[in-house]
Short mmCIF file of C-alpha atoms and ligand atoms in Angstrom, two decimals:
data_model
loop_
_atom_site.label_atom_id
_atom_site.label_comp_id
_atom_site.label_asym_id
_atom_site.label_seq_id
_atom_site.Cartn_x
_atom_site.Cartn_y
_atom_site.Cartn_z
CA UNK A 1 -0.69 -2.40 16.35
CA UNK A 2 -3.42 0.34 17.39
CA UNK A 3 -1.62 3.51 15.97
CA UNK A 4 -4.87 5.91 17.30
CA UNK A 5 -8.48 5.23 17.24
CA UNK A 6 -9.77 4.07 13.70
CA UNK A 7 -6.18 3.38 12.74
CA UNK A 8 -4.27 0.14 12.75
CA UNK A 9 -0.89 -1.04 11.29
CA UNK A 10 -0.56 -4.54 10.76
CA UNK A 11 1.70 -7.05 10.64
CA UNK A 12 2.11 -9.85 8.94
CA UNK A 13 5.49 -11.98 8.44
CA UNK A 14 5.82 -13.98 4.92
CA UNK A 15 9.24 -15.35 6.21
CA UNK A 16 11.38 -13.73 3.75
CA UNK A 17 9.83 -10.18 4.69
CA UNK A 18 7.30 -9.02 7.47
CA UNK A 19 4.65 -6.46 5.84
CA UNK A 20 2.93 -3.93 7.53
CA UNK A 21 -0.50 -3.18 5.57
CA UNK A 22 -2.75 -0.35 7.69
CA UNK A 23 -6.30 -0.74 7.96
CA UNK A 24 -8.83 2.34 8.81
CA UNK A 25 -11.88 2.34 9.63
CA UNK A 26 -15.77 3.83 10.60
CA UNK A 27 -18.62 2.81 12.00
CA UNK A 28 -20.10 1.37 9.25
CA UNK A 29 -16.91 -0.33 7.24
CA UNK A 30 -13.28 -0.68 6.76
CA UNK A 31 -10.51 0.17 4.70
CA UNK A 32 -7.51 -2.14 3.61
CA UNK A 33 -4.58 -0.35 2.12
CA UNK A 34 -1.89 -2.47 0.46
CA UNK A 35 -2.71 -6.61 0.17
CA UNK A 36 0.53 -8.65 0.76
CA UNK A 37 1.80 -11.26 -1.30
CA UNK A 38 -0.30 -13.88 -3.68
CA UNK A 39 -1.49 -15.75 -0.54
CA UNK A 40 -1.45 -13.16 2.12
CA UNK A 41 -5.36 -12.30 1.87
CA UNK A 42 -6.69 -14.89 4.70
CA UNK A 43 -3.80 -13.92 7.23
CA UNK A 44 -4.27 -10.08 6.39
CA UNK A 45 -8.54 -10.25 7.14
CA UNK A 46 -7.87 -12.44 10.36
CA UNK A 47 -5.55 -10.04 11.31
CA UNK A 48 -7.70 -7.11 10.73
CA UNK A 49 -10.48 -8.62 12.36
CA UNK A 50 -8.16 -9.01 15.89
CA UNK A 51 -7.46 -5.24 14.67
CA UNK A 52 -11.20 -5.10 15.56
CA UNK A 53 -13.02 -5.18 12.52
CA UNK A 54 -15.03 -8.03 13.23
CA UNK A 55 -18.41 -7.69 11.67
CA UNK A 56 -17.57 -4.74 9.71
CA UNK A 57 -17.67 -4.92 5.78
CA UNK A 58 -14.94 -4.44 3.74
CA UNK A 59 -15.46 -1.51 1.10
CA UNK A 60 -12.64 0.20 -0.14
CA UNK A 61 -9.11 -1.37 -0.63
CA UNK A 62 -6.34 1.30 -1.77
CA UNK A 63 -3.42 0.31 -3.45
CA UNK A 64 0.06 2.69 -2.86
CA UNK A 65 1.67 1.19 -5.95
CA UNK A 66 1.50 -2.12 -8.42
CA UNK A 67 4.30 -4.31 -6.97
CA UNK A 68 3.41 -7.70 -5.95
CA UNK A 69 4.07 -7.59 -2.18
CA UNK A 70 1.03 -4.84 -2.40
CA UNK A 71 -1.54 -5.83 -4.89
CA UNK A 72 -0.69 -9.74 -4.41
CA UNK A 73 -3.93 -10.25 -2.50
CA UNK A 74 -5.90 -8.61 -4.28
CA UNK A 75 -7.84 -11.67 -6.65
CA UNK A 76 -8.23 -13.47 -3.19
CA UNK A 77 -9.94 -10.31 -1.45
CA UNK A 78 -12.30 -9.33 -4.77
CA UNK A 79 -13.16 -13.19 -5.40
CA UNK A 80 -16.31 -12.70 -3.79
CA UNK A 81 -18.51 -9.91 -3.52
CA UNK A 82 -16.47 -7.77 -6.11
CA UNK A 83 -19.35 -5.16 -6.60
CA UNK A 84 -19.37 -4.20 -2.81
CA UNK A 85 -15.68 -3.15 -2.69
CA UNK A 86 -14.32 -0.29 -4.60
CA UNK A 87 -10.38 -0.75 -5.09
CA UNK A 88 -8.06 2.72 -5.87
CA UNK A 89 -5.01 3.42 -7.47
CA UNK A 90 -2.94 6.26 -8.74
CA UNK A 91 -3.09 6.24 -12.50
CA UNK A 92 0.21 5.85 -13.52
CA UNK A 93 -0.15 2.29 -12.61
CA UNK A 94 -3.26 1.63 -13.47
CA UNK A 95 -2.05 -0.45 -16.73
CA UNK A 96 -0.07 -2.73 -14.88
CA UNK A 97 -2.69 -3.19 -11.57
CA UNK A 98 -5.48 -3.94 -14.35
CA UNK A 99 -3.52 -6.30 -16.49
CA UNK A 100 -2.93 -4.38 -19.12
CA UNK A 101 0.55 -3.76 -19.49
CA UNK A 102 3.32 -5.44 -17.13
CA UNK A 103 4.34 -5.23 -13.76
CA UNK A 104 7.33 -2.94 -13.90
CA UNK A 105 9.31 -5.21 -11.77
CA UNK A 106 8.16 -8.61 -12.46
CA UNK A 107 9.75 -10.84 -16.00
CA UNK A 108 7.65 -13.15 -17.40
CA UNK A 109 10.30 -15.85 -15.94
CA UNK A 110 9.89 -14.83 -12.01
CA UNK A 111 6.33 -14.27 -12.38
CA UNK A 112 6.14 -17.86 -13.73
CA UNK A 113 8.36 -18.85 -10.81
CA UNK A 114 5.68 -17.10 -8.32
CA UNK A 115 2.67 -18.48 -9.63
CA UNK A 116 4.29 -22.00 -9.54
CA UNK A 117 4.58 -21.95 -6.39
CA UNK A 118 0.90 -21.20 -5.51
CA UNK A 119 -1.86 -23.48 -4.31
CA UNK A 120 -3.73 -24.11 -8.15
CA UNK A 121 -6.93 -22.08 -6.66
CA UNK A 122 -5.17 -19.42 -5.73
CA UNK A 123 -2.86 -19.46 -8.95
CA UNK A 124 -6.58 -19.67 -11.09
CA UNK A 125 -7.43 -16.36 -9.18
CA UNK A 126 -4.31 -14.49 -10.08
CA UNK A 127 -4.38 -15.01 -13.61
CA UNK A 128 -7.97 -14.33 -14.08
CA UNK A 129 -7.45 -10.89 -11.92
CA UNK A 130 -4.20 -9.71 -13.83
CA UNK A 131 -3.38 -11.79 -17.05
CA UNK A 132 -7.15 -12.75 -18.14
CA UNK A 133 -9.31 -9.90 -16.07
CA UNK A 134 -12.80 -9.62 -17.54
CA UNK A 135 -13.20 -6.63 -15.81
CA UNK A 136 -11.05 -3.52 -14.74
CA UNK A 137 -9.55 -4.16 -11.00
CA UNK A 138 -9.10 -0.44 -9.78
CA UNK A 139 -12.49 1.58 -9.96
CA UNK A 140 -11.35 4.82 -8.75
CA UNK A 141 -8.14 6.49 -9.88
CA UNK A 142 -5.99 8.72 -7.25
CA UNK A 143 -5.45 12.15 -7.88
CA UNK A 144 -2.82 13.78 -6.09
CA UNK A 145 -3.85 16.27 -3.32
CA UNK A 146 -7.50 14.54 -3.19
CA UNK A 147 -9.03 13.77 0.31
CA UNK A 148 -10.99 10.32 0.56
CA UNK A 149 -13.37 10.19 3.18
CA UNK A 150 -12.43 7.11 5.00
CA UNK A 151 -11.51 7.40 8.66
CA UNK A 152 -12.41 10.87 9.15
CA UNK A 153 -10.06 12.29 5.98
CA UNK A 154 -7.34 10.41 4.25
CA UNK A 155 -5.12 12.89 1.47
CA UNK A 156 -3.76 11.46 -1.49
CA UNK A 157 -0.04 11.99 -1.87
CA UNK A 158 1.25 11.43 -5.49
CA UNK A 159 5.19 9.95 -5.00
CA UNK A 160 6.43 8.56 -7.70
CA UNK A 161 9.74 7.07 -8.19
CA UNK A 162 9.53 3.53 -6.45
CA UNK A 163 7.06 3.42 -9.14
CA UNK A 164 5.53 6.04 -11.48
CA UNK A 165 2.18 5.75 -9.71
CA UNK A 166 3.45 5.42 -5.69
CA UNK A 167 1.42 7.25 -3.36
CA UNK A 168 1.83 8.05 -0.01
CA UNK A 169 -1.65 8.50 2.26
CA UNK A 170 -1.85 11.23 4.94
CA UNK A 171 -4.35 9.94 7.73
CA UNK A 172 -5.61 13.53 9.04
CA UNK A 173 -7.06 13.08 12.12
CA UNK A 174 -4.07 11.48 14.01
CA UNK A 175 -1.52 12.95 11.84
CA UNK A 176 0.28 9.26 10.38
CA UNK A 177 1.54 9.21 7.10
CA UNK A 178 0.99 5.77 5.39
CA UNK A 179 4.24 5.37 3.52
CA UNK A 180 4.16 2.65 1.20
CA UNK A 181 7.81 2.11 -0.10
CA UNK A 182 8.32 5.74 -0.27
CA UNK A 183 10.74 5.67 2.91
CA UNK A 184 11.47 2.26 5.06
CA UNK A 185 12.16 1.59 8.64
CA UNK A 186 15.02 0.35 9.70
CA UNK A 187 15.94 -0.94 12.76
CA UNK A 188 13.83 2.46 14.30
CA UNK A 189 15.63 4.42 11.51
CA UNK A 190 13.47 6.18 8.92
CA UNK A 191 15.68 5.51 5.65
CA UNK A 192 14.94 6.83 2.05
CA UNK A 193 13.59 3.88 -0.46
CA UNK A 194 15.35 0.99 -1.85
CA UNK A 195 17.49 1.36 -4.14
CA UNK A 196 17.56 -1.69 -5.77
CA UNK A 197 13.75 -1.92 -6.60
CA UNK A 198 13.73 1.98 -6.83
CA UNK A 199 13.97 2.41 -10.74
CA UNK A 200 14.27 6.43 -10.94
CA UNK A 201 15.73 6.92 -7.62
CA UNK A 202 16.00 10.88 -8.66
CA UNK A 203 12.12 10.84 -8.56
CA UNK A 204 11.93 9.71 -5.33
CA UNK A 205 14.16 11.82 -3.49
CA UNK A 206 11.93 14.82 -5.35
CA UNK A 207 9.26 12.76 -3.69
CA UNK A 208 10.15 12.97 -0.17
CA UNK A 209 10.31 16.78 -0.64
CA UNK A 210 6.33 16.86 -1.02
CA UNK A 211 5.72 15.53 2.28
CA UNK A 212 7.09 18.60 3.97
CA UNK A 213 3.89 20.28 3.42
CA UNK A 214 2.27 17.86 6.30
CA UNK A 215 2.75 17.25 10.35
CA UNK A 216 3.41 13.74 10.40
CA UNK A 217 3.49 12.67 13.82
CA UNK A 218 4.03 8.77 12.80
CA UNK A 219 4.79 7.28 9.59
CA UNK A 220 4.18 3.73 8.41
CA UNK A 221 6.51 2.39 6.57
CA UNK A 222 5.29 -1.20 4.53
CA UNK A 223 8.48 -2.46 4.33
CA UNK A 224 9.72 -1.86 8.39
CA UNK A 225 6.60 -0.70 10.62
CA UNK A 226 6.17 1.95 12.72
CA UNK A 227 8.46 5.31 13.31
CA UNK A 228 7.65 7.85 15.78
CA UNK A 229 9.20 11.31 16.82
CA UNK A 230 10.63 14.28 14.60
CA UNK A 231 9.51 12.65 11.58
CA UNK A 232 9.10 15.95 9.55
CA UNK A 233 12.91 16.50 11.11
CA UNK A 234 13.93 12.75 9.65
CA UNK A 235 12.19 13.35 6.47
CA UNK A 236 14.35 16.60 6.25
CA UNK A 237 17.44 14.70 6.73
CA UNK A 238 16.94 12.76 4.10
CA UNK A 239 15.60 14.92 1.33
CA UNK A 240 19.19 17.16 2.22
CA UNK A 241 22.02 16.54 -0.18
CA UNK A 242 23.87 19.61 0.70
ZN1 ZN B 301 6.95 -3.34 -1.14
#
């Protein structure tokens, strides 16, 4: 779905859940931010190229936090070419993104249970990029309040809570704010995060305050698509516990 020029939401059903990574791009490449599920990576680039990124390169992926429905792609979309594409994260979970300390929300026994389930290829790829990795995966670390220069001006907003490294991404120039998990959609409802796979659910609520500071005309939420209309208004709504 064309959210303005440069920007696209996707969307991408995996049965149990529909995704909604957002792709941005330039004249000269594309950006992927968030990667689906172990699997998702051939669906997600066909996707993007009907988004109209045919014959663009791929250069930066950003990552809004380490859970699996977000960096699950990633050993499919570095396989090849890794030294072309630079991938980002916030640093508070860069441990468990590079494979050096675990996924927050992932035990040994349901990770097992995932990579079971995978094509052996696929499952080879996963455990060389996060259990094995010979290199580091994320090559540029977040800092909060930092503007990237893809599609015209993307800021980095640090929002942790979901996760101790979730960010949120302001896209400048048509005024969306690329959610993540930090809020989810809902039936055209803008809701606060889940609180079930929220672990400090305190954090996040502080989180939600931060995004005040920006005119968000749309917000895209991972977990739920697209919301339009008084979102500073929702976002205020939600953050008040009076
Ligand atoms: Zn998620």
């Amino acid at each position: 779905m064309r959210i303005a020029e440069g920007i696209e939401m996707l969307e991408l059903n995996l049965g149990r859940m529909t995704i909604h990574p957002t792709i941005v791009y330039d004249r000269d490449s594309w950006t992927l931010i968030d990667t689906g599920m172990p699997g998702s990576a051939p669906a997600i680039l066909e996707l993007a190229k009907q988004a109209g990124v045919e014959g663009l390169p791929l250069r930066s992926i950003l990552l809004t936090h380490q859970d699996i429905d977000h960096i699950g792609g990633l050993p499919a979309l570095t396989a090849q070419d890794r030294d072309s594409l630079t991938v980002y994260a916030h640093e508070a979970d860069l441990g468990a993104i590079n494979g050096t300390e675990p996924l927050i929300k992932m035990t040994p026994e349901r990770l097992e249970t995932l990579l079971g389930s995978l094509p052996e290829a696929e499952r080879a790829q996963f455990e060389q990029t996060f259990l094995r990795p010979a290199r580091t995966n994320v090559d540029h670390t977040f800092r909060d309040g930092e503007t990237l220069p893809m599609g015209g001006g993307l800021t980095v907003i640090h929002t942790p809570g979901h996760t101790p490294g979730h960010v949120c991404l302001y896209h400048q120039r048509s005024r969306t704010l690329i959610a993540g998990d930090a809020m989810i959609a809902d039936n055209g409802e803008l809701k606060g995060p889940r609180v079930d796979v929220t672990p400090d659910m305190e954090k996040a609520m502080q989180s939600l305050e931060k995004l005040k500071a920006y005119d968000i005309e749309t917000v895209i939420c991972y977990h739920g698509g697209r919301i339009q209309g008084d979102v500073n208004k929702r976002i205020a709504r939600l953050t008040d516990r009076s």
